[in-house]
mmCIF file of C-alpha atoms in Angstrom:
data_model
loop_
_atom_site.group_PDB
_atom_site.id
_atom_site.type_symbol
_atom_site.label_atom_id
_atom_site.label_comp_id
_atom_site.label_asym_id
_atom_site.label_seq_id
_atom_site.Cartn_x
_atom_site.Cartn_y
_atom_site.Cartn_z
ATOM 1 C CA UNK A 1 0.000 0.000 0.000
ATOM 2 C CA UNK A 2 1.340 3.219 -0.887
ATOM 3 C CA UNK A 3 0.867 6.612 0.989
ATOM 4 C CA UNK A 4 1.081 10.380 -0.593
ATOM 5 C CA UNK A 5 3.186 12.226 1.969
ATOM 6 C CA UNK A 6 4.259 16.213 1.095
ATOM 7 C CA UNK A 7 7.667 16.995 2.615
ATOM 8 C CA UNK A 8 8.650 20.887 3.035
ATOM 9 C CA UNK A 9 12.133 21.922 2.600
ATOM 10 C CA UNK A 10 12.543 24.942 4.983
ATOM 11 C CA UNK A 11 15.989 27.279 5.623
ATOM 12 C CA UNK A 12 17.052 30.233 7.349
ATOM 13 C CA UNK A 13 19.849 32.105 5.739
ATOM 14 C CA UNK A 14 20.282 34.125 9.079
ATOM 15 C CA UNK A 15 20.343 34.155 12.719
ATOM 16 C CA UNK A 16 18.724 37.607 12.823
ATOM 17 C CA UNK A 17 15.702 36.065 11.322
ATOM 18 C CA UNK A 18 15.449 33.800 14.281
ATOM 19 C CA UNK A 19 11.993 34.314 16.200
ATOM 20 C CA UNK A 20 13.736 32.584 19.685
ATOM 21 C CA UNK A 21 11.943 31.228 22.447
ATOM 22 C CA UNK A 22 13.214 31.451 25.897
ATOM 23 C CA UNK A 23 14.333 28.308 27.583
ATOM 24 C CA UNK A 24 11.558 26.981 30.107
ATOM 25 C CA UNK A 25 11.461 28.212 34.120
ATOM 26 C CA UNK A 26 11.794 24.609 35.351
ATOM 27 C CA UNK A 27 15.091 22.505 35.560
ATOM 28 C CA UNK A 28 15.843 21.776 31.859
ATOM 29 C CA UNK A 29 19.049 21.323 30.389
ATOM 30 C CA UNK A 30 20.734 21.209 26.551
ATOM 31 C CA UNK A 31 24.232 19.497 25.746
ATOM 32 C CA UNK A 32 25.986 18.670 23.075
ATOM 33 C CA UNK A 33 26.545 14.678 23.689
ATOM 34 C CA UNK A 34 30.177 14.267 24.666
ATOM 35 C CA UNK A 35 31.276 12.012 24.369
ATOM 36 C CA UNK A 36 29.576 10.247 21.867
ATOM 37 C CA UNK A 37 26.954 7.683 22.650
ATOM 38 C CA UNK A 38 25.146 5.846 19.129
ATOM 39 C CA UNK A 39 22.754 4.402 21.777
ATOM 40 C CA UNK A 40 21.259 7.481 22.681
ATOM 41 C CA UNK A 41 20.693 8.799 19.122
ATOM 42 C CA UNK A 42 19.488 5.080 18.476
ATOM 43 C CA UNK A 43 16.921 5.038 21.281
ATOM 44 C CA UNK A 44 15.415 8.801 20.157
ATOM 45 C CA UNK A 45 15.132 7.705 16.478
ATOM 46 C CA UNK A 46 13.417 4.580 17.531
ATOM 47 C CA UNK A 47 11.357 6.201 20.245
ATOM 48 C CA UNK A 48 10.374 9.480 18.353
ATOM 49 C CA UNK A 49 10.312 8.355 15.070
ATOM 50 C CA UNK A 50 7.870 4.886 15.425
ATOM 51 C CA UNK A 51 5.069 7.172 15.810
ATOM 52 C CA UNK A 52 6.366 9.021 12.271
ATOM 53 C CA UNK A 53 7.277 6.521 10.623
ATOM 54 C CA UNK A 54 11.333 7.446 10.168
ATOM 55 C CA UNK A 55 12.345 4.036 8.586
ATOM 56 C CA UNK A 56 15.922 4.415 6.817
ATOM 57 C CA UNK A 57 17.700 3.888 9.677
ATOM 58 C CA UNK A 58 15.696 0.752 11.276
ATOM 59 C CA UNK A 59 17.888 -1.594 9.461
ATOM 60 C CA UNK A 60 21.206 0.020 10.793
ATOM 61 C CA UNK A 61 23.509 -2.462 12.545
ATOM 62 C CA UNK A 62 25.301 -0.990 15.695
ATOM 63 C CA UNK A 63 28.605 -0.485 13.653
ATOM 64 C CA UNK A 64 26.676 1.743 11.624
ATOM 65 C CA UNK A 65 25.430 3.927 14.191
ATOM 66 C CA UNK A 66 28.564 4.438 15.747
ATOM 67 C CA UNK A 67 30.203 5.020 11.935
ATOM 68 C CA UNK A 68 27.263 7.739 11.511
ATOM 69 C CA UNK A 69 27.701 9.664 15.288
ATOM 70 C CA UNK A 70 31.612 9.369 14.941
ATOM 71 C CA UNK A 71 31.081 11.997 11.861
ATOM 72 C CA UNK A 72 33.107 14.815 12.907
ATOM 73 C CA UNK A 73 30.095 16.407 11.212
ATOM 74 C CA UNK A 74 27.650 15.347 13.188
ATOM 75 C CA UNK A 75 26.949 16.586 16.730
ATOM 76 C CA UNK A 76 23.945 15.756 18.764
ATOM 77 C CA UNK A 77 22.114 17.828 21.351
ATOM 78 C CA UNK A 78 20.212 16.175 23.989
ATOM 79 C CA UNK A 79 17.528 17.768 26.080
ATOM 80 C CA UNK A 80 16.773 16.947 29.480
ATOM 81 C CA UNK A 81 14.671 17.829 32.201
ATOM 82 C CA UNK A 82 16.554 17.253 35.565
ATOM 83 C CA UNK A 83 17.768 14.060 34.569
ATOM 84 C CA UNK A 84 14.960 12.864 32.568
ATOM 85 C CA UNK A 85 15.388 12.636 28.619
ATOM 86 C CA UNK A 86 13.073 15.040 26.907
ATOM 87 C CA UNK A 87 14.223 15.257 23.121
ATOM 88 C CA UNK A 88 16.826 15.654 21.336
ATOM 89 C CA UNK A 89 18.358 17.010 17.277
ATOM 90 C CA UNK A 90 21.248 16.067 15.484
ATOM 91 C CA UNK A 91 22.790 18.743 13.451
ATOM 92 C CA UNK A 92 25.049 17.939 10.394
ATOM 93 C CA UNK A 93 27.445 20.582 9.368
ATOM 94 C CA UNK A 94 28.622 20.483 5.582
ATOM 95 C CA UNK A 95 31.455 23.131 5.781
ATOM 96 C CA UNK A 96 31.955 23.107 2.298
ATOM 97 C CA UNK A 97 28.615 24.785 1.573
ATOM 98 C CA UNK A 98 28.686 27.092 5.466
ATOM 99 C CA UNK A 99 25.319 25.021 5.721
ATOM 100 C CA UNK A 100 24.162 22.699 8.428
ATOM 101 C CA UNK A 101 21.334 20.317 8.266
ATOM 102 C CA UNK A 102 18.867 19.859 10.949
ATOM 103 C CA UNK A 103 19.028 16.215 10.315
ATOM 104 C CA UNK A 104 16.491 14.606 13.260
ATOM 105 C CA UNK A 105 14.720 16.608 16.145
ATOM 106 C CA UNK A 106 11.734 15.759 17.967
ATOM 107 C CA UNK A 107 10.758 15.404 21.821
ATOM 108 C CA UNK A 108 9.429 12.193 23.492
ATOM 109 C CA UNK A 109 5.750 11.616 22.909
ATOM 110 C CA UNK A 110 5.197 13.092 27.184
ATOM 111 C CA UNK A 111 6.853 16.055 26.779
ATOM 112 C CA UNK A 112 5.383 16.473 23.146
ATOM 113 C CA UNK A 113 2.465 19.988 23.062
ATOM 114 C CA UNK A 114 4.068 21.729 25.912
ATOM 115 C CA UNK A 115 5.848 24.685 23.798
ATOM 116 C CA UNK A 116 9.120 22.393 24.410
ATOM 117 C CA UNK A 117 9.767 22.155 20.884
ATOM 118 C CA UNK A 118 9.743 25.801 19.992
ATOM 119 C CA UNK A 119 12.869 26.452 22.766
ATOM 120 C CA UNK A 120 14.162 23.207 21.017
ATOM 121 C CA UNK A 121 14.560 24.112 18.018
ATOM 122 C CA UNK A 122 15.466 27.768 18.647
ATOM 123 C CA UNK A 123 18.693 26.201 20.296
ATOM 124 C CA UNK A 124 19.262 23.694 17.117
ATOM 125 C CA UNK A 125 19.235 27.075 14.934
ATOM 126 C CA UNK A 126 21.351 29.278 17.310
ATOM 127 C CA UNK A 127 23.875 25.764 17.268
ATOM 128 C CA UNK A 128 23.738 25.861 14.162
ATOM 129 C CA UNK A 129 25.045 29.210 13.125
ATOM 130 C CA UNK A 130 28.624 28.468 13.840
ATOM 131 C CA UNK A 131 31.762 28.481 12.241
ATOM 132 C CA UNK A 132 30.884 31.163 9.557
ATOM 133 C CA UNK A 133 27.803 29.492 8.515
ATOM 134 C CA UNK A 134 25.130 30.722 6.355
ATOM 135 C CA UNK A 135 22.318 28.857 5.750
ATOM 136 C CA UNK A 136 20.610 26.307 8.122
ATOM 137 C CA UNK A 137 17.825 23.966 6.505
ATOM 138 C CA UNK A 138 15.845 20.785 7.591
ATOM 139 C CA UNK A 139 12.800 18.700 6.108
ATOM 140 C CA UNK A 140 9.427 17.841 7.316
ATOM 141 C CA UNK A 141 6.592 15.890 5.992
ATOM 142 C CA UNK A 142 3.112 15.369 6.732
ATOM 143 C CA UNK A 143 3.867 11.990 9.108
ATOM 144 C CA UNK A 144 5.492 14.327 11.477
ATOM 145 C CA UNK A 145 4.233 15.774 14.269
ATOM 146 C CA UNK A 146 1.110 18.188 13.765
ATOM 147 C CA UNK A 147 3.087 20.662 14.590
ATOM 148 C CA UNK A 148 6.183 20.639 13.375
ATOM 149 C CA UNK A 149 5.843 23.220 9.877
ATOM 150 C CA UNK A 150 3.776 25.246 12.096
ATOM 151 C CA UNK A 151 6.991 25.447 14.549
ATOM 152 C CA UNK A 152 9.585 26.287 11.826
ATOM 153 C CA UNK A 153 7.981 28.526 10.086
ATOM 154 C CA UNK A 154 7.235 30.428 13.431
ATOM 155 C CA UNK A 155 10.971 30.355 14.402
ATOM 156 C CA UNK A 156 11.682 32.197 11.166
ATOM 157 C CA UNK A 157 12.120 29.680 8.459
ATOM 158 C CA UNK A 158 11.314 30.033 4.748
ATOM 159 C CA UNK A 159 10.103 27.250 2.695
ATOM 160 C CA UNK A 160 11.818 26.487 -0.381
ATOM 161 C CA UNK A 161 10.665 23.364 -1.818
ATOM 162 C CA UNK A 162 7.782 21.521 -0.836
ATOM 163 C CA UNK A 163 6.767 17.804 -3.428
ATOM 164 C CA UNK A 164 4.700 14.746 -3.041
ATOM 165 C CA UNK A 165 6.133 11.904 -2.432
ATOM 166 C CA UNK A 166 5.103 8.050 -2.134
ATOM 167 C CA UNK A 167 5.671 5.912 0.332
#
């Protein structure tokens, strides 16, 4: 059975443009994962993305997880409250262009319609906008949450390609 899904293409050429939201009052924290941990970006992607349907990587062996978060490219963020895991967004940085790609983000289906993800993803964009780079972009698509085009739009993102795809 096939599905018609329309996926958004969405950038922000500037961290001026940013419409940030201020981190919430109670105990929640943001860090870059160091060091590394492929579990942790392993459980989010399972645990987010079952509920969106994010398939690609379900057939990934370990070895390729740790290949994949050993990318000097790629850094992940994790978001906690206290020491509870809340979300998290893995960022990859392709110097070459002075681009980075919001490549996953999403919060765990309790802390999910509690303005979490707008902080959230204000932090991925201010992360992002390192290292003399000038454009940050990401995809969504109509299996994500209800949401999420709402919330990048509202941060200050532009779309720039939106098609229909099947699945």
């Amino acid at each position: 059975m096939t599905q018609k899904v329309k996926r958004h293409y969405l950038e922000i050429c500037s961290l001026q443009d940013l419409k940030e939201v201020s981190k919430p009052i109670v105990n929640y924290s943001l860090d870059l994962l160091e060091p590394k941990n492929f579990q942790l970006n392993k459980f989010f992607y399972k645990n987010i993305g079952q509920k969106h349907k994010w398939i690609d990587r379900l057939v990934w062996v370990d070895t390729q997880w740790m290949d994949y978060v050993s990318n000097k490219r790629v850094k992940t963020y994790i978001f906690k409250k206290a020491e509870d895991l809340v979300g998290f967004f893995e960022l990859i940085f392709h110097y070459e262009k002075k681009e980075v790609e919001i490549a996953y983000f999403g919060l765990l289906e309790d802390y999910q319609s509690k303005k979490l993800g707008s902080y959230l993803l204000s932090q991925a964009i201010k992360k992002s906008f390192v290292d003399n780079i000038n454009r940050v972009w990401v995809h969504t698509c109509s299996l994500d949450h209800k949401n999420a085009l709402n919330n990048y739009i509202s941060r200050g993102m532009k779309v720039f390609k939106t098609e229909t795809i099947n699945i």
